[in-house]
PDB file of C-alpha atoms in Angstrom:
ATOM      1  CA  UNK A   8      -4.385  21.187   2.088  1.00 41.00           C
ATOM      2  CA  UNK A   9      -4.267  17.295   2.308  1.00 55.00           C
ATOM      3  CA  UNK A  10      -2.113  16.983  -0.917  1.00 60.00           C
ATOM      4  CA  UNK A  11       0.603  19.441   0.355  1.00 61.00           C
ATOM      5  CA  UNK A  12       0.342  18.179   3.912  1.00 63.00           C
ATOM      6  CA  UNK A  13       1.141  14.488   2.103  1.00 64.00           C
ATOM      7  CA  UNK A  14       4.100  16.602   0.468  1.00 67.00           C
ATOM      8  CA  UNK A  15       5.997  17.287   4.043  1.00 76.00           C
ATOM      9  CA  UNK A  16       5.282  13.841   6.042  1.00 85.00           C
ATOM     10  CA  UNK A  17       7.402  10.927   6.049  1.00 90.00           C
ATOM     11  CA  UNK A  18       4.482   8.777   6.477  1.00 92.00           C
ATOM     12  CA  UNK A  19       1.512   8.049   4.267  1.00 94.00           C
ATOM     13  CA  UNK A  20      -1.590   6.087   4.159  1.00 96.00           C
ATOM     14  CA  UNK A  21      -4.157   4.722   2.427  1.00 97.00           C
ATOM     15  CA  UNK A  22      -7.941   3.922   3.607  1.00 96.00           C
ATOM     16  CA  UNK A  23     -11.652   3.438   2.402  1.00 94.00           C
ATOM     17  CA  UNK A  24     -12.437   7.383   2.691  1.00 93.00           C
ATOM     18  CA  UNK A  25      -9.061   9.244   2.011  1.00 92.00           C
ATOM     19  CA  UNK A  26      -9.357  13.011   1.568  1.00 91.00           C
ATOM     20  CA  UNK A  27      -6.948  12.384  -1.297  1.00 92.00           C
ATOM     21  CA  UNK A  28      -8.543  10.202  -4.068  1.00 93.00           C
ATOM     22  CA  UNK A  29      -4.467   8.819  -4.908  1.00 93.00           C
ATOM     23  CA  UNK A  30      -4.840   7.269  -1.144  1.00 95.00           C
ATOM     24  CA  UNK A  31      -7.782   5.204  -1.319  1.00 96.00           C
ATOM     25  CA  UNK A  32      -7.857   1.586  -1.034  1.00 97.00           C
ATOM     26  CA  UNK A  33      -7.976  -0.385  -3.942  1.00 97.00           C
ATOM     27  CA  UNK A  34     -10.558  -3.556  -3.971  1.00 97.00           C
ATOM     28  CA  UNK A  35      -9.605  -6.003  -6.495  1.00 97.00           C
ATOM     29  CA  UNK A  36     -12.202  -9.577  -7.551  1.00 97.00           C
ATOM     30  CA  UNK A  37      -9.899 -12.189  -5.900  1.00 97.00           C
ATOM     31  CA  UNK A  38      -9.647 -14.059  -2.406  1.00 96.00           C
ATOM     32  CA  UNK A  39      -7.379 -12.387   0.596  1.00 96.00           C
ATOM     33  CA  UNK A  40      -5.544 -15.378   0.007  1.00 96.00           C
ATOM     34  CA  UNK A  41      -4.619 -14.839  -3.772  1.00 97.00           C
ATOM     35  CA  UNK A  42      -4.244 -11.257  -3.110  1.00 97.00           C
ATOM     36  CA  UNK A  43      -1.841 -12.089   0.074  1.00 97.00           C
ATOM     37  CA  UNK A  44       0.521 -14.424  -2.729  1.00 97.00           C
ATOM     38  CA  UNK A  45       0.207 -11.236  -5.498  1.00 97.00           C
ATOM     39  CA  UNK A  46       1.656  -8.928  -2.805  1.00 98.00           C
ATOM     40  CA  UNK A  47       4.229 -11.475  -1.910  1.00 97.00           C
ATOM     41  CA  UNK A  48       5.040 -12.114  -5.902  1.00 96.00           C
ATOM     42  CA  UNK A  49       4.944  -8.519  -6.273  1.00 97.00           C
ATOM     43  CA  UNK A  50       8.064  -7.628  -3.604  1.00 97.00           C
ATOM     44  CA  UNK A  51       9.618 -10.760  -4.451  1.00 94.00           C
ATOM     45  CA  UNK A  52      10.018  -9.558  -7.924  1.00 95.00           C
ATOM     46  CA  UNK A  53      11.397  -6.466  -6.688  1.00 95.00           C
ATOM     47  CA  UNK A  54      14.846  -5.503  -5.932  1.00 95.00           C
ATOM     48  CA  UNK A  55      15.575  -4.041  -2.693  1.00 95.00           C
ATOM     49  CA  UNK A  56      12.477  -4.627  -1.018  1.00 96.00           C
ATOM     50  CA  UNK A  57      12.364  -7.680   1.373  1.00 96.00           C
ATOM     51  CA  UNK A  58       9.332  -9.318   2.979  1.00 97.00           C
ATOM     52  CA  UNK A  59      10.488  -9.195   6.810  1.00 97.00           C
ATOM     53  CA  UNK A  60       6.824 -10.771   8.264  1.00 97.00           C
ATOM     54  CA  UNK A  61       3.565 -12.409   6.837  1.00 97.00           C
ATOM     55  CA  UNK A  62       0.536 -13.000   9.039  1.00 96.00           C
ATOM     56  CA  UNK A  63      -2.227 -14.606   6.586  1.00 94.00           C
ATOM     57  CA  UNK A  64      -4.587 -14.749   9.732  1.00 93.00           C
ATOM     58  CA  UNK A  65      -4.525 -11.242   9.960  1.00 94.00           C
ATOM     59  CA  UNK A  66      -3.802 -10.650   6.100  1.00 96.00           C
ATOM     60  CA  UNK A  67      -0.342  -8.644   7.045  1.00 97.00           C
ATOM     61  CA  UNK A  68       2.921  -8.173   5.414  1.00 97.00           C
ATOM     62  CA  UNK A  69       5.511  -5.795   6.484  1.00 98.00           C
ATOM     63  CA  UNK A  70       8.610  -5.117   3.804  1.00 98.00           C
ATOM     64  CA  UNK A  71      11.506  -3.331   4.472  1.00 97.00           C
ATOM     65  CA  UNK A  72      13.052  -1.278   1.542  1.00 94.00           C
ATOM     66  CA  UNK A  73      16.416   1.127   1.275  1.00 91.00           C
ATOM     67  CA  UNK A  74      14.400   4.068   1.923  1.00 91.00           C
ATOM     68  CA  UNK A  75      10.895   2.324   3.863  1.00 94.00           C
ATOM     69  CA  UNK A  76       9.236   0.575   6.171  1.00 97.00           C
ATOM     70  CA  UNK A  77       5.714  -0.935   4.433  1.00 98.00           C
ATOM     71  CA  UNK A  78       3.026  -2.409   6.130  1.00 98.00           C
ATOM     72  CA  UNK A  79       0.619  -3.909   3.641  1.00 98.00           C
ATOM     73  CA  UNK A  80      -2.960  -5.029   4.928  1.00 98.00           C
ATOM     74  CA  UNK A  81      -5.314  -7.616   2.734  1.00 98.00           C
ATOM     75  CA  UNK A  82      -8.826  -7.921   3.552  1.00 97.00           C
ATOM     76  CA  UNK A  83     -11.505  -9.537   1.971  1.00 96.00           C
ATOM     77  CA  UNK A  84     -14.755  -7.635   2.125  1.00 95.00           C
ATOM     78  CA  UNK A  85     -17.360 -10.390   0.304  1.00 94.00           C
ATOM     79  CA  UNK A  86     -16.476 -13.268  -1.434  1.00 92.00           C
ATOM     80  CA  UNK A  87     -14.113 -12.448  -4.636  1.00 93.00           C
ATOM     81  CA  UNK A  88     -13.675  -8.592  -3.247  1.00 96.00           C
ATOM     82  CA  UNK A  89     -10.799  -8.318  -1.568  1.00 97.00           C
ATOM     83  CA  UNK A  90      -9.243  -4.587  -0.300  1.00 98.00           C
ATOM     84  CA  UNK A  91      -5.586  -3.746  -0.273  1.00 98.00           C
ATOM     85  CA  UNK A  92      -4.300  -0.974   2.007  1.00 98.00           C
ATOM     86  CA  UNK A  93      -0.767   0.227   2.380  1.00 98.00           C
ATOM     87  CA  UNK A  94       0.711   2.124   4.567  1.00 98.00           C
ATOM     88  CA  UNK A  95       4.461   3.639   3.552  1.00 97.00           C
ATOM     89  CA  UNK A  96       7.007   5.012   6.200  1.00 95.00           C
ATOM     90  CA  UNK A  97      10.498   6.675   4.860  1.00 93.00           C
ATOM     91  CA  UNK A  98      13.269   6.196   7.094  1.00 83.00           C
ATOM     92  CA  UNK A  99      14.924   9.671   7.052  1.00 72.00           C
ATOM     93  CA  UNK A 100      18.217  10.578   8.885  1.00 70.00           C
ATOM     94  CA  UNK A 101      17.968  14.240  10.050  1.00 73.00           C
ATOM     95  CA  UNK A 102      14.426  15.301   9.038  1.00 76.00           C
ATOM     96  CA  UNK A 103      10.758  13.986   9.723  1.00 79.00           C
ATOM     97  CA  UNK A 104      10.213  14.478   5.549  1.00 83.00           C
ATOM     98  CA  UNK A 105      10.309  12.592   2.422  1.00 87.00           C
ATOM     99  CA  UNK A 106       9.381  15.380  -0.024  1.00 86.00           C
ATOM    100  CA  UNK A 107       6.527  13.298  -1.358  1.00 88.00           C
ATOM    101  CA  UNK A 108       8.216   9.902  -1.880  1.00 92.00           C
ATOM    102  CA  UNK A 109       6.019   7.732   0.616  1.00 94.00           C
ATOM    103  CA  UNK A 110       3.365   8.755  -1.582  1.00 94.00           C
ATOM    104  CA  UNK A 111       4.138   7.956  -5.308  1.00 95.00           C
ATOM    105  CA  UNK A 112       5.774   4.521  -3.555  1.00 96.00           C
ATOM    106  CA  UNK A 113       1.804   3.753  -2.794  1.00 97.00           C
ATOM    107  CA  UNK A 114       0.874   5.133  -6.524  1.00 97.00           C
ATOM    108  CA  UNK A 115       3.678   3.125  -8.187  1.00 97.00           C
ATOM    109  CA  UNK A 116       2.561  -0.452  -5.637  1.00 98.00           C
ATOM    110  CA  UNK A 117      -1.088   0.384  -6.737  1.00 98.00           C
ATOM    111  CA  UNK A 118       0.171   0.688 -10.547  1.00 97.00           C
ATOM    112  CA  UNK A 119       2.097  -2.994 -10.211  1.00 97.00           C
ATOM    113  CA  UNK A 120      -0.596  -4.328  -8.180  1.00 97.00           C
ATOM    114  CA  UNK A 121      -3.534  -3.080 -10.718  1.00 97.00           C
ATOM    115  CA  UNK A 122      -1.769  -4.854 -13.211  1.00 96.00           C
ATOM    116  CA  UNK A 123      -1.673  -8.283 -11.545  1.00 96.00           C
ATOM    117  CA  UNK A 124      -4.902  -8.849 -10.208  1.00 97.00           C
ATOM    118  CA  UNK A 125      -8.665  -7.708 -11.222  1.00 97.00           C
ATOM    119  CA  UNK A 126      -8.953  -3.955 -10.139  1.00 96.00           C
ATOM    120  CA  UNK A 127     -12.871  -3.641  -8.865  1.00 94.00           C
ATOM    121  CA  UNK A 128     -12.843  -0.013  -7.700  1.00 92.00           C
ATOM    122  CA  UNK A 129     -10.996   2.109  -5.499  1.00 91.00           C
ATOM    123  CA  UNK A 130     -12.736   3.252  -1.997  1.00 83.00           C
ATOM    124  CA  UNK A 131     -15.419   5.326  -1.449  1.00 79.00           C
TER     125      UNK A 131
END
């Protein structure tokens, strides 16, 4: 039920314990603050997303896209194990669905994230 129910949202998720194996956080073997300037590479080298906020207290960056809103959270867990939680909301004009997009946007940021920093394990 969880995959079709992530199917007709316009809001997706990921945590530690996600129902949905695609939607749990990824913990890479780097700092919060390495992680934080990744994230920040990451959307800089991407076109149409802009970084809108950046709290590195709170290990926060919100990015606004064509189609999203994206809240990204950074924490580090131990030293050198860092998790990396995002949470994806489409901005649709007449209905409350996104057919599935919020979703493969948090499987494609995982891909381009995976690639840049050391990929530990995903949650639980």
């Amino acid at each position: 039920m969880g995959k079709f129910k992530s199917f007709f949202t316009n809001h997706n998720e990921t945590r530690d314990e996600h129902q949905d194996p695609a939607l749990r956080s990824h913990y890479y073997k780097t700092t919060q603050k390495k992680a934080l300037e990744a994230v920040q590479e990451l959307f800089g080298s991407m076109n149409g997303y802009k970084v809108t906020s950046v709290s590195e207290e709170r290990g926060e960056l919100s990015i606004k896209s064509k189609k999203a809103f994206i809240v990204v959270t950074i924490i580090s867990v131990r030293p050198f194990e860092t998790s990396v939680d995002f949470s994806v909301t489409t901005e649709s004009g007449f209905i409350p669905i996104d057919f599935g997009y919020s979703k493969k946007e948090i499987n494609n940021l995982y891909n381009k994230l995976d690639s840049k920093l050391p990929f530990l394990r995903g949650g639980q």
